[in-house]
Amino acid sequence: MSEYTGYDGNSLEFLKTNNISIGDSVKILADITYSGIIMPRYEHSDDKHIVLKLKSGYNIGLEISKIEKVEKNPSTEKIVEKNEKVEKNEHLPNILLLSTGGTIASKIDYRTGAVTPVLTAEELNSSVPELAKIANIDAKVLFSEYSENIMPMHWLKIAEEINQYSKSEYSGIIIAHGTDTMHYTSSYLSFSLAGFPIPIVLVGSQRSSDRASSDAALNLIGATKFLTECKTNGIFIAMHQDENDETIACHIGTRVRKNHTSKRGAFQTVGDDPAFLIVNNEIHNNMKTDFFTDKKFEPKIKINEKVALVKYHPGYDPSLLKHIIDSNYKAIIFEGTGLGHIGENMYSMVKMANEKGIFMGMTSQCIDGRVRMTVYESGRDLLDLGIIPLENMIPEIALVKAMWVTGNTENHDEIKEIMLNRIACEFSK
């Protein structure tokens, strides 16, 4: 890497004038005094800023016109990030960090601006020095995938790996995961590992760990604090509560969605407050019930991918539903309108699916609220045709639960019974 990678124009001239380059440890006086390491930038970035990595591991962008003074640290040796193994502290709890990829485990290609999954779990640990003050972190890479590439087979691998630690001395497990499909993974783990005795937290970031405004470090720190201080077992997602850096929200893994494409506070608990809020060194508990209905841990790590999520819309072609039926799918989750409706042009296909013994569940396209299929005649017609209302279960979570249920039983009555039973907070009370 060039000693000025990503810098040109005014920013390049600023670095050269002050005799500093990428990797130098500096003290910068602007509105306040900052200390850190000069970092590379995108090749396509503007020439008005420099990027500084603070000691916390968090990156900031500084506008050069507002910088009053730059002091290079006395050492002439450039500071480079090392992935040295952190010495364990016998007085601290132990946490297992599993890396699956995603933005939180990525760096920027400063030539193209593209984000690539290259960080290992060990690098995640060493890049956030605060973690070593909270817990002893054992890091392991399971795979390195963007979340859109994580498939049900990956859920199985994660669950099987975690299952090995059910009787371990770890206080909790962190899973570094891409954000786009994180709630699919958290819901599968919630069902397949129901009753798991120690807490599991999936952590992601909206911006990679070497970008200014990255949320990776604070999300990891918040998740680690939660695991070491709370004794609540369950599967959670820890992310920024909003755009500020003051609060990390810990969401129930079956009651959460990513509701914004890019904001750091993209994840929201549907229909309630987050289960926990980590504010500085305080943890606020909003849990109203136990995470798991059955406290006994009996893992059921199986899956059937022959489940469809059908989002109804005006003009939906019923022949698409017929293709699903003819393809021997075991369950269909409808994402209906309002209280749980689909057009009457679908009724003949629904009847066909019911006659073939395919489980059909109804969820709503509405972000919040319960399915109520008894209110209108059309809803009652769908009940008569065999569609089962799934209360206020989030459509994606209903999909994953149906995959898990049909992977564990082929009996139609058992499928219906389990789909309607509350296992891991997937229905809110």
PDB file of C-alpha atoms in Angstrom, residues 23-140:
ATOM      1  CA  GLY A  23       0.481   4.662   9.512  1.00  0.00           C
ATOM      2  CA  ASP A  24       1.955   7.644  11.358  1.00  0.00           C
ATOM      3  CA  SER A  25       0.858   8.241  14.938  1.00  0.00           C
ATOM      4  CA  VAL A  26      -0.146  11.879  15.312  1.00  0.00           C
ATOM      5  CA  LYS A  27      -1.785  14.427  17.600  1.00  0.00           C
ATOM      6  CA  ILE A  28      -4.157  16.808  15.821  1.00  0.00           C
ATOM      7  CA  LEU A  29      -5.548  20.041  17.233  1.00  0.00           C
ATOM      8  CA  ALA A  30      -8.899  21.034  15.698  1.00  0.00           C
ATOM      9  CA  ASP A  31     -12.073  21.784  17.680  1.00  0.00           C
ATOM     10  CA  ILE A  32     -10.553  19.433  20.264  1.00  0.00           C
ATOM     11  CA  THR A  33      -7.325  17.448  20.368  1.00  0.00           C
ATOM     12  CA  TYR A  34      -7.332  14.050  18.665  1.00  0.00           C
ATOM     13  CA  SER A  35      -4.679  11.326  18.868  1.00  0.00           C
ATOM     14  CA  GLY A  36      -4.511   8.398  16.507  1.00  0.00           C
ATOM     15  CA  ILE A  37      -3.146   6.837  13.344  1.00  0.00           C
ATOM     16  CA  ILE A  38      -3.430   8.268   9.835  1.00  0.00           C
ATOM     17  CA  MET A  39      -5.521   5.863   7.752  1.00  0.00           C
ATOM     18  CA  PRO A  40      -5.902   5.385   3.968  1.00  0.00           C
ATOM     19  CA  ARG A  41      -9.002   6.630   2.132  1.00  0.00           C
ATOM     20  CA  TYR A  42     -11.177   5.754  -0.832  1.00  0.00           C
ATOM     21  CA  GLU A  43      -9.514   6.652  -4.139  1.00  0.00           C
ATOM     22  CA  HIS A  44     -12.730   8.423  -5.126  1.00  0.00           C
ATOM     23  CA  SER A  45     -13.082  10.449  -1.925  1.00  0.00           C
ATOM     24  CA  ASP A  46     -12.893  14.228  -1.806  1.00  0.00           C
ATOM     25  CA  ASP A  47      -9.615  16.006  -1.047  1.00  0.00           C
ATOM     26  CA  LYS A  48     -10.877  17.990   1.953  1.00  0.00           C
ATOM     27  CA  HIS A  49     -10.538  15.386   4.715  1.00  0.00           C
ATOM     28  CA  ILE A  50      -8.081  13.001   6.334  1.00  0.00           C
ATOM     29  CA  VAL A  51      -9.020   9.835   8.237  1.00  0.00           C
ATOM     30  CA  LEU A  52      -7.754   9.175  11.745  1.00  0.00           C
ATOM     31  CA  LYS A  53      -8.053   5.876  13.659  1.00  0.00           C
ATOM     32  CA  LEU A  54      -8.482   6.631  17.359  1.00  0.00           C
ATOM     33  CA  LYS A  55      -7.056   4.429  20.100  1.00  0.00           C
ATOM     34  CA  SER A  56     -10.530   3.007  20.613  1.00  0.00           C
ATOM     35  CA  GLY A  57     -10.386   1.521  17.107  1.00  0.00           C
ATOM     36  CA  TYR A  58     -13.061   3.972  15.926  1.00  0.00           C
ATOM     37  CA  ASN A  59     -12.317   6.016  12.776  1.00  0.00           C
ATOM     38  CA  ILE A  60     -13.145   9.681  12.284  1.00  0.00           C
ATOM     39  CA  GLY A  61     -12.876  12.027   9.322  1.00  0.00           C
ATOM     40  CA  LEU A  62     -11.293  15.443   9.960  1.00  0.00           C
ATOM     41  CA  GLU A  63     -11.755  18.441   7.680  1.00  0.00           C
ATOM     42  CA  ILE A  64      -8.278  19.799   6.933  1.00  0.00           C
ATOM     43  CA  SER A  65      -9.446  23.438   6.829  1.00  0.00           C
ATOM     44  CA  LYS A  66     -10.379  23.156  10.522  1.00  0.00           C
ATOM     45  CA  ILE A  67      -7.097  21.585  11.637  1.00  0.00           C
ATOM     46  CA  GLU A  68      -4.961  24.113  13.519  1.00  0.00           C
ATOM     47  CA  LYS A  69      -1.905  21.992  14.266  1.00  0.00           C
ATOM     48  CA  VAL A  70      -0.461  18.530  13.622  1.00  0.00           C
ATOM     49  CA  GLU A  71       2.213  16.911  15.767  1.00  0.00           C
ATOM     50  CA  LYS A  72       3.867  13.678  14.752  1.00  0.00           C
ATOM     51  CA  ASN A  73       4.653  11.378  17.661  1.00  0.00           C
ATOM     52  CA  PRO A  74       8.396  11.216  18.441  1.00  0.00           C
ATOM     53  CA  SER A  75       8.785   7.603  17.346  1.00  0.00           C
ATOM     54  CA  THR A  76       9.850   7.376  13.711  1.00  0.00           C
ATOM     55  CA  GLU A  77       8.545   3.831  13.462  1.00  0.00           C
ATOM     56  CA  LYS A  78       5.185   3.630  11.786  1.00  0.00           C
ATOM     57  CA  ILE A  79       2.359   2.220  13.840  1.00  0.00           C
ATOM     58  CA  VAL A  80       0.802  -0.817  12.227  1.00  0.00           C
ATOM     59  CA  GLU A  81      -2.078  -2.905  13.399  1.00  0.00           C
ATOM     60  CA  LYS A  82      -0.896  -6.191  14.792  1.00  0.00           C
ATOM     61  CA  ASN A  83      -3.004  -9.217  15.434  1.00  0.00           C
ATOM     62  CA  GLU A  84      -1.141 -10.323  18.518  1.00  0.00           C
ATOM     63  CA  LYS A  85      -2.874 -12.734  20.796  1.00  0.00           C
ATOM     64  CA  VAL A  86      -4.217 -10.973  23.872  1.00  0.00           C
ATOM     65  CA  GLU A  87      -3.043 -12.392  27.192  1.00  0.00           C
ATOM     66  CA  LYS A  88      -5.904 -13.892  29.186  1.00  0.00           C
ATOM     67  CA  ASN A  89      -6.970 -12.424  32.501  1.00  0.00           C
ATOM     68  CA  GLU A  90      -8.101 -15.156  34.880  1.00  0.00           C
ATOM     69  CA  HIS A  91     -10.357 -12.681  36.680  1.00  0.00           C
ATOM     70  CA  LEU A  92     -12.415 -11.912  33.566  1.00  0.00           C
ATOM     71  CA  PRO A  93     -15.231 -14.004  32.039  1.00  0.00           C
ATOM     72  CA  ASN A  94     -14.654 -15.913  28.804  1.00  0.00           C
ATOM     73  CA  ILE A  95     -16.491 -15.128  25.562  1.00  0.00           C
ATOM     74  CA  LEU A  96     -16.437 -17.058  22.280  1.00  0.00           C
ATOM     75  CA  LEU A  97     -16.369 -14.918  19.120  1.00  0.00           C
ATOM     76  CA  LEU A  98     -17.414 -16.697  15.912  1.00  0.00           C
ATOM     77  CA  SER A  99     -16.926 -14.864  12.635  1.00  0.00           C
ATOM     78  CA  THR A 100     -19.160 -15.566   9.626  1.00  0.00           C
ATOM     79  CA  GLY A 101     -18.272 -12.489   7.539  1.00  0.00           C
ATOM     80  CA  GLY A 102     -20.282  -9.410   6.621  1.00  0.00           C
ATOM     81  CA  THR A 103     -19.446  -5.726   6.899  1.00  0.00           C
ATOM     82  CA  ILE A 104     -18.284  -6.093  10.499  1.00  0.00           C
ATOM     83  CA  ALA A 105     -15.603  -8.508   9.250  1.00  0.00           C
ATOM     84  CA  SER A 106     -14.664  -6.433   6.195  1.00  0.00           C
ATOM     85  CA  LYS A 107     -12.182  -3.858   5.041  1.00  0.00           C
ATOM     86  CA  ILE A 108     -12.313  -1.342   2.219  1.00  0.00           C
ATOM     87  CA  ASP A 109     -10.407  -1.792  -1.006  1.00  0.00           C
ATOM     88  CA  TYR A 110      -9.135   1.771  -1.135  1.00  0.00           C
ATOM     89  CA  ARG A 111      -8.495   1.566  -4.877  1.00  0.00           C
ATOM     90  CA  THR A 112     -12.111   0.820  -5.811  1.00  0.00           C
ATOM     91  CA  GLY A 113     -14.038   1.732  -2.682  1.00  0.00           C
ATOM     92  CA  ALA A 114     -15.465  -1.806  -2.557  1.00  0.00           C
ATOM     93  CA  VAL A 115     -15.901  -3.612   0.768  1.00  0.00           C
ATOM     94  CA  THR A 116     -14.290  -7.039   0.893  1.00  0.00           C
ATOM     95  CA  PRO A 117     -14.611  -9.715   3.622  1.00  0.00           C
ATOM     96  CA  VAL A 118     -11.011 -10.154   4.740  1.00  0.00           C
ATOM     97  CA  LEU A 119     -10.928  -9.686   8.515  1.00  0.00           C
ATOM     98  CA  THR A 120     -10.496 -12.778  10.626  1.00  0.00           C
ATOM     99  CA  ALA A 121     -12.109 -13.242  14.005  1.00  0.00           C
ATOM    100  CA  GLU A 122      -8.680 -12.720  15.605  1.00  0.00           C
ATOM    101  CA  GLU A 123      -8.347  -9.370  13.835  1.00  0.00           C
ATOM    102  CA  LEU A 124     -11.794  -8.338  15.049  1.00  0.00           C
ATOM    103  CA  ASN A 125     -10.663  -9.050  18.591  1.00  0.00           C
ATOM    104  CA  SER A 126      -7.339  -7.227  18.355  1.00  0.00           C
ATOM    105  CA  SER A 127      -8.790  -4.239  16.481  1.00  0.00           C
ATOM    106  CA  VAL A 128     -10.998  -3.380  19.472  1.00  0.00           C
ATOM    107  CA  PRO A 129      -8.650  -3.215  22.474  1.00  0.00           C
ATOM    108  CA  GLU A 130     -11.511  -2.444  24.900  1.00  0.00           C
ATOM    109  CA  LEU A 131     -12.704  -6.040  24.552  1.00  0.00           C
ATOM    110  CA  ALA A 132      -9.656  -7.340  26.441  1.00  0.00           C
ATOM    111  CA  LYS A 133     -10.653  -5.199  29.438  1.00  0.00           C
ATOM    112  CA  ILE A 134     -14.144  -6.700  29.545  1.00  0.00           C
ATOM    113  CA  ALA A 135     -13.586 -10.373  28.793  1.00  0.00           C
ATOM    114  CA  ASN A 136     -11.194 -12.990  27.503  1.00  0.00           C
ATOM    115  CA  ILE A 137     -12.112 -13.455  23.848  1.00  0.00           C
ATOM    116  CA  ASP A 138     -11.532 -16.743  22.034  1.00  0.00           C
ATOM    117  CA  ALA A 139     -11.933 -16.119  18.306  1.00  0.00           C
ATOM    118  CA  LYS A 140     -12.761 -18.563  15.525  1.00  0.00           C
TER     119      LYS A 140
END
